[in-house]
Tab-separated table of C-alpha atoms in Angstrom:
chain	number	residue	atom	x	y	z
A	1	UNK	CA	7.041	54.795	35.237
A	2	UNK	CA	8.525	53.236	38.318
A	3	UNK	CA	11.307	54.603	40.319
A	4	UNK	CA	12.663	51.633	42.839
A	5	UNK	CA	15.575	51.912	45.227
A	6	UNK	CA	16.925	50.036	48.222
A	7	UNK	CA	19.994	52.286	49.698
A	8	UNK	CA	21.622	53.136	53.071
A	9	UNK	CA	21.895	56.504	52.380
A	10	UNK	CA	18.953	58.935	53.764
A	11	UNK	CA	15.582	59.024	51.973
A	12	UNK	CA	14.869	61.946	49.947
A	13	UNK	CA	11.033	62.563	49.710
A	14	UNK	CA	11.531	65.579	47.344
A	15	UNK	CA	13.462	63.306	44.764
A	16	UNK	CA	10.408	61.072	45.438
A	17	UNK	CA	7.445	63.989	44.771
A	18	UNK	CA	9.774	65.249	41.743
A	19	UNK	CA	9.962	61.712	40.038
A	20	UNK	CA	6.018	60.955	40.333
A	21	UNK	CA	5.208	65.080	39.408
A	22	UNK	CA	3.458	65.242	35.959
A	23	UNK	CA	1.488	67.796	34.164
A	24	UNK	CA	-1.548	65.440	34.016
A	25	UNK	CA	-1.404	64.104	37.739
A	26	UNK	CA	-3.675	65.801	39.724
A	27	UNK	CA	-2.923	63.834	42.818
A	28	UNK	CA	0.073	62.851	44.758
A	29	UNK	CA	-0.221	60.551	47.700
A	30	UNK	CA	3.124	60.265	49.849
A	31	UNK	CA	3.349	57.754	52.274
A	32	UNK	CA	6.523	57.971	54.867
A	33	UNK	CA	7.591	55.576	57.136
A	34	UNK	CA	9.286	56.630	60.102
A	35	UNK	CA	11.110	55.103	63.313
A	36	UNK	CA	9.427	55.088	65.994
A	37	UNK	CA	11.307	56.090	69.751
A	38	UNK	CA	9.209	53.191	71.558
A	39	UNK	CA	7.352	49.910	71.227
A	40	UNK	CA	5.155	48.843	73.867
A	41	UNK	CA	6.319	51.469	75.989
A	42	UNK	CA	9.853	50.298	75.589
A	43	UNK	CA	12.631	52.800	74.439
A	44	UNK	CA	14.157	52.388	71.250
A	45	UNK	CA	17.798	53.627	70.789
A	46	UNK	CA	18.116	52.686	66.732
A	47	UNK	CA	17.127	50.422	64.348
A	48	UNK	CA	18.664	48.154	61.864
A	49	UNK	CA	16.973	47.038	58.441
A	50	UNK	CA	18.767	43.964	56.633
A	51	UNK	CA	17.372	43.131	53.210
A	52	UNK	CA	17.885	40.326	50.770
A	53	UNK	CA	18.592	43.004	47.877
A	54	UNK	CA	17.841	41.243	44.856
A	55	UNK	CA	14.705	39.670	45.860
A	56	UNK	CA	13.605	42.839	47.963
A	57	UNK	CA	14.330	44.842	44.483
A	58	UNK	CA	12.446	42.432	42.710
A	59	UNK	CA	9.407	42.404	44.823
A	60	UNK	CA	9.136	46.112	45.142
A	61	UNK	CA	9.335	46.088	41.222
A	62	UNK	CA	6.298	43.738	41.316
A	63	UNK	CA	4.337	45.446	43.827
A	64	UNK	CA	4.687	49.114	42.108
A	65	UNK	CA	3.941	47.324	38.773
A	66	UNK	CA	0.660	45.662	40.411
A	67	UNK	CA	-0.404	49.025	41.997
A	68	UNK	CA	0.083	50.865	38.453
A	69	UNK	CA	-2.378	47.888	37.025
A	70	UNK	CA	-4.694	47.778	39.441
A	71	UNK	CA	-5.357	51.548	40.023
A	72	UNK	CA	-4.430	52.908	36.858
A	73	UNK	CA	-1.671	55.520	38.512
A	74	UNK	CA	0.945	57.886	36.500
A	75	UNK	CA	4.222	57.148	38.414
A	76	UNK	CA	5.384	55.508	41.628
A	77	UNK	CA	8.291	55.908	43.599
A	78	UNK	CA	9.432	53.185	46.293
A	79	UNK	CA	12.718	53.882	48.290
A	80	UNK	CA	13.711	51.679	51.311
A	81	UNK	CA	16.407	51.922	53.453
A	82	UNK	CA	18.637	49.498	54.818
A	83	UNK	CA	21.532	49.506	57.843
A	84	UNK	CA	21.371	51.511	60.750
A	85	UNK	CA	18.993	54.044	61.469
A	86	UNK	CA	17.994	56.924	64.028
A	87	UNK	CA	14.494	57.572	65.522
A	88	UNK	CA	12.556	59.832	63.222
A	89	UNK	CA	14.954	58.888	59.885
A	90	UNK	CA	12.404	57.264	57.266
A	91	UNK	CA	12.563	53.913	56.529
A	92	UNK	CA	10.487	53.915	53.693
A	93	UNK	CA	9.094	56.691	51.110
A	94	UNK	CA	6.423	55.548	48.750
A	95	UNK	CA	4.879	58.445	46.137
A	96	UNK	CA	2.273	57.890	43.802
A	97	UNK	CA	0.838	60.244	41.199
A	98	UNK	CA	-2.735	59.625	39.409
A	99	UNK	CA	-5.033	61.535	37.622
A	100	UNK	CA	-7.437	61.620	40.501
A	101	UNK	CA	-6.841	61.538	44.074
A	102	UNK	CA	-8.405	58.467	45.044
A	103	UNK	CA	-6.430	56.051	43.059
A	104	UNK	CA	-3.096	58.195	44.164
A	105	UNK	CA	-3.908	57.362	47.860
A	106	UNK	CA	-5.554	53.660	46.856
A	107	UNK	CA	-2.202	52.759	45.452
A	108	UNK	CA	-0.320	54.476	48.128
A	109	UNK	CA	-1.690	52.072	50.734
A	110	UNK	CA	-1.509	48.879	48.520
A	111	UNK	CA	2.009	49.399	47.973
A	112	UNK	CA	2.874	49.889	51.769
A	113	UNK	CA	0.646	47.362	52.811
A	114	UNK	CA	1.769	44.927	50.578
A	115	UNK	CA	5.450	45.385	51.295
A	116	UNK	CA	4.974	44.664	54.970
A	117	UNK	CA	3.829	41.739	53.936
A	118	UNK	CA	6.007	40.171	51.017
A	119	UNK	CA	9.410	42.137	50.593
A	120	UNK	CA	12.057	40.199	52.356
A	121	UNK	CA	13.470	43.316	54.504
A	122	UNK	CA	13.705	42.686	58.239
A	123	UNK	CA	13.658	45.184	61.281
A	124	UNK	CA	15.686	44.706	64.611
A	125	UNK	CA	14.556	47.044	67.408
A	126	UNK	CA	17.683	47.893	69.545
A	127	UNK	CA	17.061	49.009	73.389
A	128	UNK	CA	18.982	49.974	76.215
A	129	UNK	CA	18.828	46.495	77.388
A	130	UNK	CA	18.951	44.482	74.306
A	131	UNK	CA	17.835	43.709	70.954
A	132	UNK	CA	14.660	42.283	69.451
A	133	UNK	CA	13.848	40.810	65.582
A	134	UNK	CA	10.362	42.563	64.751
A	135	UNK	CA	7.581	40.053	64.443
A	136	UNK	CA	9.859	37.291	64.318
A	137	UNK	CA	7.961	34.764	67.023
A	138	UNK	CA	4.279	34.270	67.273
B	1	UNK	CA	22.909	17.735	44.947
B	2	UNK	CA	24.435	21.019	46.219
B	3	UNK	CA	22.280	23.702	47.698
B	4	UNK	CA	23.163	27.682	48.787
B	5	UNK	CA	21.425	28.282	51.704
B	6	UNK	CA	20.938	32.350	52.455
B	7	UNK	CA	19.736	33.247	55.918
B	8	UNK	CA	18.596	36.517	56.538
B	9	UNK	CA	17.229	38.227	60.067
B	10	UNK	CA	16.785	36.076	62.950
B	11	UNK	CA	17.087	33.329	60.702
B	12	UNK	CA	20.680	33.909	60.574
B	13	UNK	CA	21.038	34.117	64.122
B	14	UNK	CA	19.521	30.650	64.329
B	15	UNK	CA	21.556	29.030	61.478
B	16	UNK	CA	24.798	31.156	62.749
B	17	UNK	CA	26.245	31.901	58.837
B	18	UNK	CA	24.991	34.028	56.146
B	19	UNK	CA	25.391	31.268	53.490
B	20	UNK	CA	25.463	27.797	53.866
B	21	UNK	CA	26.332	24.623	51.845
B	22	UNK	CA	23.725	22.112	51.912
B	23	UNK	CA	23.699	18.735	50.480
B	24	UNK	CA	20.211	16.924	49.307
B	25	UNK	CA	19.693	13.782	47.065
B	26	UNK	CA	18.199	14.933	43.841
B	27	UNK	CA	14.824	15.655	43.121
B	28	UNK	CA	14.471	16.718	46.806
B	29	UNK	CA	11.564	19.514	47.267
B	30	UNK	CA	11.036	22.741	49.036
B	31	UNK	CA	9.553	20.808	52.047
B	32	UNK	CA	12.070	18.330	52.245
B	33	UNK	CA	15.001	20.903	52.445
B	34	UNK	CA	12.812	23.076	54.917
B	35	UNK	CA	12.616	19.062	57.059
B	36	UNK	CA	16.143	18.960	56.753
B	37	UNK	CA	17.094	21.937	58.082
B	38	UNK	CA	14.381	22.385	60.471
B	39	UNK	CA	16.267	19.106	62.064
B	40	UNK	CA	19.696	20.716	61.878
B	41	UNK	CA	18.263	24.306	63.746
B	42	UNK	CA	15.346	23.406	65.585
B	43	UNK	CA	14.961	26.833	66.545
B	44	UNK	CA	13.522	27.669	62.925
B	45	UNK	CA	10.328	25.978	63.770
B	46	UNK	CA	10.097	28.434	66.982
B	47	UNK	CA	9.725	31.228	64.540
B	48	UNK	CA	5.908	32.529	63.762
B	49	UNK	CA	6.695	31.629	59.707
B	50	UNK	CA	9.858	30.749	57.931
B	51	UNK	CA	9.120	31.139	53.686
B	52	UNK	CA	11.783	29.215	51.525
B	53	UNK	CA	12.510	31.419	48.117
B	54	UNK	CA	14.519	29.993	45.478
B	55	UNK	CA	16.583	32.370	43.528
B	56	UNK	CA	14.944	34.991	44.553
B	57	UNK	CA	11.368	33.956	44.060
B	58	UNK	CA	8.490	32.635	46.484
B	59	UNK	CA	7.973	29.367	45.487
B	60	UNK	CA	5.309	26.181	46.590
B	61	UNK	CA	6.760	23.470	48.700
B	62	UNK	CA	6.251	21.151	45.796
B	63	UNK	CA	8.631	22.683	43.805
B	64	UNK	CA	11.715	20.071	42.654
B	65	UNK	CA	15.148	21.956	43.741
B	66	UNK	CA	17.838	21.798	41.188
B	67	UNK	CA	21.929	21.825	41.815
B	68	UNK	CA	23.045	24.708	42.774
B	69	UNK	CA	19.907	26.595	43.887
B	70	UNK	CA	19.881	29.628	45.920
B	71	UNK	CA	17.307	28.917	48.608
B	72	UNK	CA	16.806	31.916	51.089
B	73	UNK	CA	14.838	31.668	54.677
B	74	UNK	CA	12.611	34.461	55.215
B	75	UNK	CA	11.696	34.820	58.452
B	76	UNK	CA	8.507	36.931	59.188
B	77	UNK	CA	9.316	40.062	57.260
B	78	UNK	CA	8.976	43.430	58.949
B	79	UNK	CA	10.170	46.304	56.602
B	80	UNK	CA	8.393	49.496	55.818
C	1	UNK	CA	-1.282	70.177	66.979
C	2	UNK	CA	-2.281	71.829	64.094
C	3	UNK	CA	-0.891	74.038	61.292
C	4	UNK	CA	-3.154	76.086	59.101
C	5	UNK	CA	-2.238	78.104	56.578
C	6	UNK	CA	-4.049	79.820	53.536
C	7	UNK	CA	-1.352	81.707	51.315
C	8	UNK	CA	-0.674	83.331	47.793
C	9	UNK	CA	2.968	81.825	47.902
C	10	UNK	CA	3.958	78.690	46.878
C	11	UNK	CA	3.467	75.668	49.257
C	12	UNK	CA	6.323	74.075	51.224
C	13	UNK	CA	5.884	70.136	51.311
C	14	UNK	CA	9.032	69.905	53.444
C	15	UNK	CA	7.680	72.583	55.999
C	16	UNK	CA	4.154	70.363	56.407
C	17	UNK	CA	6.552	67.312	56.613
C	18	UNK	CA	8.692	68.776	59.424
C	19	UNK	CA	5.793	70.287	61.319
C	20	UNK	CA	3.931	66.750	61.450
C	21	UNK	CA	7.652	64.703	62.149
C	22	UNK	CA	7.409	63.456	65.869
C	23	UNK	CA	9.205	60.738	67.448
C	24	UNK	CA	6.218	58.939	68.724
C	25	UNK	CA	4.732	58.813	64.980
C	26	UNK	CA	5.088	55.882	62.458
C	27	UNK	CA	3.477	57.025	59.606
C	28	UNK	CA	3.439	59.802	57.654
C	29	UNK	CA	0.689	60.463	54.982
C	30	UNK	CA	0.884	63.519	52.801
C	31	UNK	CA	-1.146	64.536	49.944
C	32	UNK	CA	-0.209	66.889	47.317
C	33	UNK	CA	-3.248	68.329	45.064
C	34	UNK	CA	-1.419	69.645	41.926
C	35	UNK	CA	-2.771	71.756	38.891
C	36	UNK	CA	-3.766	69.700	35.809
C	37	UNK	CA	-2.563	70.764	32.417
C	38	UNK	CA	-6.042	69.679	31.030
C	39	UNK	CA	-9.786	69.294	31.694
C	40	UNK	CA	-11.741	67.145	29.941
C	41	UNK	CA	-9.284	67.090	27.301
C	42	UNK	CA	-9.000	70.958	26.929
C	43	UNK	CA	-5.711	72.502	27.473
C	44	UNK	CA	-5.438	74.410	30.793
C	45	UNK	CA	-3.093	77.589	30.708
C	46	UNK	CA	-3.333	78.452	34.303
C	47	UNK	CA	-5.537	78.827	37.247
C	48	UNK	CA	-6.677	81.074	39.915
C	49	UNK	CA	-8.200	80.335	43.244
C	50	UNK	CA	-9.919	82.741	45.138
C	51	UNK	CA	-10.623	82.517	49.262
C	52	UNK	CA	-13.020	83.499	51.620
C	53	UNK	CA	-10.329	84.062	53.600
C	54	UNK	CA	-11.968	84.049	57.324
C	55	UNK	CA	-14.021	81.544	56.840
C	56	UNK	CA	-12.083	78.890	54.878
C	57	UNK	CA	-9.609	79.288	57.728
C	58	UNK	CA	-12.124	78.621	60.151
C	59	UNK	CA	-13.183	75.571	57.922
C	60	UNK	CA	-9.587	73.937	57.600
C	61	UNK	CA	-9.081	74.542	61.317
C	62	UNK	CA	-12.742	72.682	62.078
C	63	UNK	CA	-11.552	69.815	59.725
C	64	UNK	CA	-8.283	69.097	60.654
C	65	UNK	CA	-10.057	69.018	64.758
C	66	UNK	CA	-12.495	66.513	63.119
C	67	UNK	CA	-10.082	64.657	61.479
C	68	UNK	CA	-7.809	64.260	64.903
C	69	UNK	CA	-10.695	63.195	66.954
C	70	UNK	CA	-11.915	60.723	64.749
C	71	UNK	CA	-8.728	58.997	63.733
C	72	UNK	CA	-6.305	60.012	66.829
C	73	UNK	CA	-3.537	61.574	64.461
C	74	UNK	CA	-0.673	63.241	65.913
C	75	UNK	CA	-0.181	66.439	63.878
C	76	UNK	CA	-1.925	67.654	60.650
C	77	UNK	CA	-0.467	70.560	58.653
C	78	UNK	CA	-3.127	71.927	55.953
C	79	UNK	CA	-1.977	74.126	53.475
C	80	UNK	CA	-3.922	75.852	50.686
C	81	UNK	CA	-2.490	78.123	47.885
C	82	UNK	CA	-4.380	81.084	46.584
C	83	UNK	CA	-3.826	83.680	43.585
C	84	UNK	CA	-2.457	82.594	40.188
C	85	UNK	CA	-1.077	79.009	40.128
C	86	UNK	CA	0.975	77.627	37.081
C	87	UNK	CA	0.441	74.019	35.796
C	88	UNK	CA	2.368	71.566	38.435
C	89	UNK	CA	2.580	73.721	41.192
C	90	UNK	CA	0.434	72.650	44.616
C	91	UNK	CA	-2.438	74.251	44.834
C	92	UNK	CA	-3.128	72.061	48.327
C	93	UNK	CA	-0.959	70.250	50.903
C	94	UNK	CA	-2.066	67.953	53.770
C	95	UNK	CA	0.823	66.198	55.609
C	96	UNK	CA	-0.800	63.834	58.862
C	97	UNK	CA	1.041	61.890	61.296
C	98	UNK	CA	-0.099	59.248	63.270
C	99	UNK	CA	1.211	56.357	65.520
C	100	UNK	CA	-0.131	53.793	62.664
C	101	UNK	CA	-0.230	54.410	59.211
C	102	UNK	CA	-4.053	53.427	58.691
C	103	UNK	CA	-5.308	56.474	60.802
C	104	UNK	CA	-2.622	58.573	58.914
C	105	UNK	CA	-3.829	57.511	55.488
C	106	UNK	CA	-7.715	57.725	56.592
C	107	UNK	CA	-7.375	60.899	58.050
C	108	UNK	CA	-5.537	62.753	55.037
C	109	UNK	CA	-8.072	61.497	52.813
C	110	UNK	CA	-10.853	62.957	55.358
C	111	UNK	CA	-9.311	66.025	55.328
C	112	UNK	CA	-9.117	66.275	51.259
C	113	UNK	CA	-12.520	65.010	50.664
C	114	UNK	CA	-14.319	67.201	53.302
C	115	UNK	CA	-12.177	70.686	52.040
C	116	UNK	CA	-13.486	69.879	48.765
C	117	UNK	CA	-17.133	69.562	49.955
C	118	UNK	CA	-17.157	72.733	52.528
C	119	UNK	CA	-14.062	74.986	52.712
C	120	UNK	CA	-15.124	78.052	50.706
C	121	UNK	CA	-12.435	78.470	48.105
C	122	UNK	CA	-13.011	78.664	44.028
C	123	UNK	CA	-10.983	77.126	41.177
C	124	UNK	CA	-10.873	79.088	37.879
C	125	UNK	CA	-9.878	77.478	35.186
C	126	UNK	CA	-8.132	79.922	32.458
C	127	UNK	CA	-8.079	78.299	28.753
C	128	UNK	CA	-6.626	79.831	25.361
C	129	UNK	CA	-10.187	80.565	24.591
C	130	UNK	CA	-12.073	81.704	27.549
C	131	UNK	CA	-12.197	80.902	31.542
C	132	UNK	CA	-14.569	78.674	33.678
C	133	UNK	CA	-15.167	78.693	37.547
C	134	UNK	CA	-14.873	74.845	38.086
C	135	UNK	CA	-18.470	73.141	39.116
C	136	UNK	CA	-20.579	76.342	39.120
C	137	UNK	CA	-23.000	75.268	36.768
C	138	UNK	CA	-25.070	71.800	37.221
D	1	UNK	CA	-32.020	96.621	58.682
D	2	UNK	CA	-28.777	96.543	56.700
D	3	UNK	CA	-27.047	93.490	55.466
D	4	UNK	CA	-23.645	92.799	53.894
D	5	UNK	CA	-23.474	90.826	51.199
D	6	UNK	CA	-20.065	89.075	49.955
D	7	UNK	CA	-19.987	87.435	46.633
D	8	UNK	CA	-17.442	85.178	45.605
D	9	UNK	CA	-16.090	83.227	42.773
D	10	UNK	CA	-18.779	82.795	39.923
D	11	UNK	CA	-21.312	84.727	42.230
D	12	UNK	CA	-18.880	87.642	41.954
D	13	UNK	CA	-19.344	87.933	38.579
D	14	UNK	CA	-23.438	87.905	38.667
D	15	UNK	CA	-23.876	90.330	41.369
D	16	UNK	CA	-20.909	91.996	39.829
D	17	UNK	CA	-19.313	93.318	43.037
D	18	UNK	CA	-17.527	91.799	45.793
D	19	UNK	CA	-19.381	93.687	48.518
D	20	UNK	CA	-23.260	94.892	48.589
D	21	UNK	CA	-25.228	96.686	51.162
D	22	UNK	CA	-28.581	95.160	51.200
D	23	UNK	CA	-31.933	96.684	52.757
D	24	UNK	CA	-34.223	93.605	54.737
D	25	UNK	CA	-37.207	94.315	56.851
D	26	UNK	CA	-36.207	93.034	60.632
D	27	UNK	CA	-36.328	89.706	61.646
D	28	UNK	CA	-35.969	88.478	57.646
D	29	UNK	CA	-34.787	84.981	57.626
D	30	UNK	CA	-31.629	83.604	55.650
D	31	UNK	CA	-34.392	81.849	53.069
D	32	UNK	CA	-35.930	85.491	52.713
D	33	UNK	CA	-32.759	86.775	51.837
D	34	UNK	CA	-31.926	84.254	49.289
D	35	UNK	CA	-35.393	84.816	48.125
D	36	UNK	CA	-34.591	88.703	47.687
D	37	UNK	CA	-31.488	88.476	46.159
D	38	UNK	CA	-32.427	85.502	43.417
D	39	UNK	CA	-35.085	88.468	42.098
D	40	UNK	CA	-32.451	90.559	41.874
D	41	UNK	CA	-29.986	88.252	40.276
D	42	UNK	CA	-31.706	85.530	38.309
D	43	UNK	CA	-28.531	83.997	37.054
D	44	UNK	CA	-27.757	82.841	40.696
D	45	UNK	CA	-30.938	80.263	40.062
D	46	UNK	CA	-28.534	78.718	37.256
D	47	UNK	CA	-26.079	77.385	39.684
D	48	UNK	CA	-25.594	74.083	40.815
D	49	UNK	CA	-25.925	75.471	44.116
D	50	UNK	CA	-25.683	78.984	46.452
D	51	UNK	CA	-25.192	78.300	49.832
D	52	UNK	CA	-25.589	81.096	52.501
D	53	UNK	CA	-22.689	81.792	55.318
D	54	UNK	CA	-23.494	84.227	58.038
D	55	UNK	CA	-20.748	85.600	59.905
D	56	UNK	CA	-18.432	82.979	58.322
D	57	UNK	CA	-20.630	79.790	59.345
D	58	UNK	CA	-23.082	77.811	57.389
D	59	UNK	CA	-26.246	78.259	58.880
D	60	UNK	CA	-29.987	76.702	58.316
D	61	UNK	CA	-32.284	78.955	56.272
D	62	UNK	CA	-34.400	79.351	58.728
D	63	UNK	CA	-32.148	81.479	60.662
D	64	UNK	CA	-33.227	85.313	61.615
D	65	UNK	CA	-30.783	87.879	60.059
D	66	UNK	CA	-29.754	90.432	62.698
D	67	UNK	CA	-28.346	94.225	61.590
D	68	UNK	CA	-25.043	94.365	60.018
D	69	UNK	CA	-24.875	90.468	59.322
D	70	UNK	CA	-22.282	89.518	56.966
D	71	UNK	CA	-23.905	87.106	54.658
D	72	UNK	CA	-21.492	85.517	52.046
D	73	UNK	CA	-22.721	83.857	48.717
D	74	UNK	CA	-20.720	80.440	48.412
D	75	UNK	CA	-21.188	79.114	44.810
D	76	UNK	CA	-20.128	75.343	44.751
D	77	UNK	CA	-16.626	74.958	46.603
D	78	UNK	CA	-13.524	73.730	44.148
D	79	UNK	CA	-10.466	74.051	46.380
D	80	UNK	CA	-7.799	71.230	46.684
């Protein structure tokens, strides 16, 4: 069972954990990607995330399906935020439950690694003196 | 035929608009559309990468486009 | 910074996440080990955890220190419960923050893997028709 | 010399008590204490493993014990 969400609202880690909790799951792994206060020593004021929404949701769904198939996990919650984020806020939360912990860890890591490669979401870092789309240029 | 172009992230800064209507000859491929876009917006070539998604799917550059296809310009993604 | 806890009270995942959150941490990994409802197809009614408390706390502290050293993590919360647990309740929560996600995942996994090998805590599974100390016999 | 034995998990079911006072000759090693305990409680030998911790530390079997040491019987741990 999968819970895929792309939202401008604050992400809720408890909702993700509650979704994946199950009596037959022995291990839950949760990854929380938060907004860092600096990049290469330069102070970040805030971040903005933009998404190609229908495709982002479809790609997130695919990733969670692949992870379920590949690692035999029970449930996956995959929530990503868009819009303006303040320092320390969660941009992404991934929760995975599995009968054994190795599958939960592997699947969670697969989801975040693949999300960062394929899901059409873009992060703009806003500094005191300008802004930059992350990873845009070589 | 008419193709709808969607631009995101830095690609939108370069094309200047979220949506563009783009004319291509019938049977043009994704690769030919890319060439046409880079001719109009040369700064796209400076990016680390630009993938073209057709109707919300990553596709090979050889794919033939159809009237009213929606093509998204996907610069390097940076979610998570 | 480390937060090591051995307690008979319900574990609080939000307390663990709050402890490890930091402006310079880009990734948080959280592992939650919950009580499963069955072992080898046999229905588990509840579990009891017993600990050699001072040594368990000292070993948990050592593990978190080793993980910090080995993976360069920022903060680790390592909470383990003792006493009677109902199905679905968390027996252990480990939260790790790090500048980059790989370190958070690796350190979290190191902590739970090592905890399960060295920390003097024992789990008794109670079935309808008896009880067994897990892993005691070959 | 007197050693305090602490038993946990299934080891407590076998020794019957959390705390035991155990007499050993001065200078006895952890290995010798183990032998003495297994003689009194043969079911300890049936366990997958029993580690002996001295004053809350895992130690080598060759360690010499001292008066009033606290030795814990650690059957296979199963936390987490």
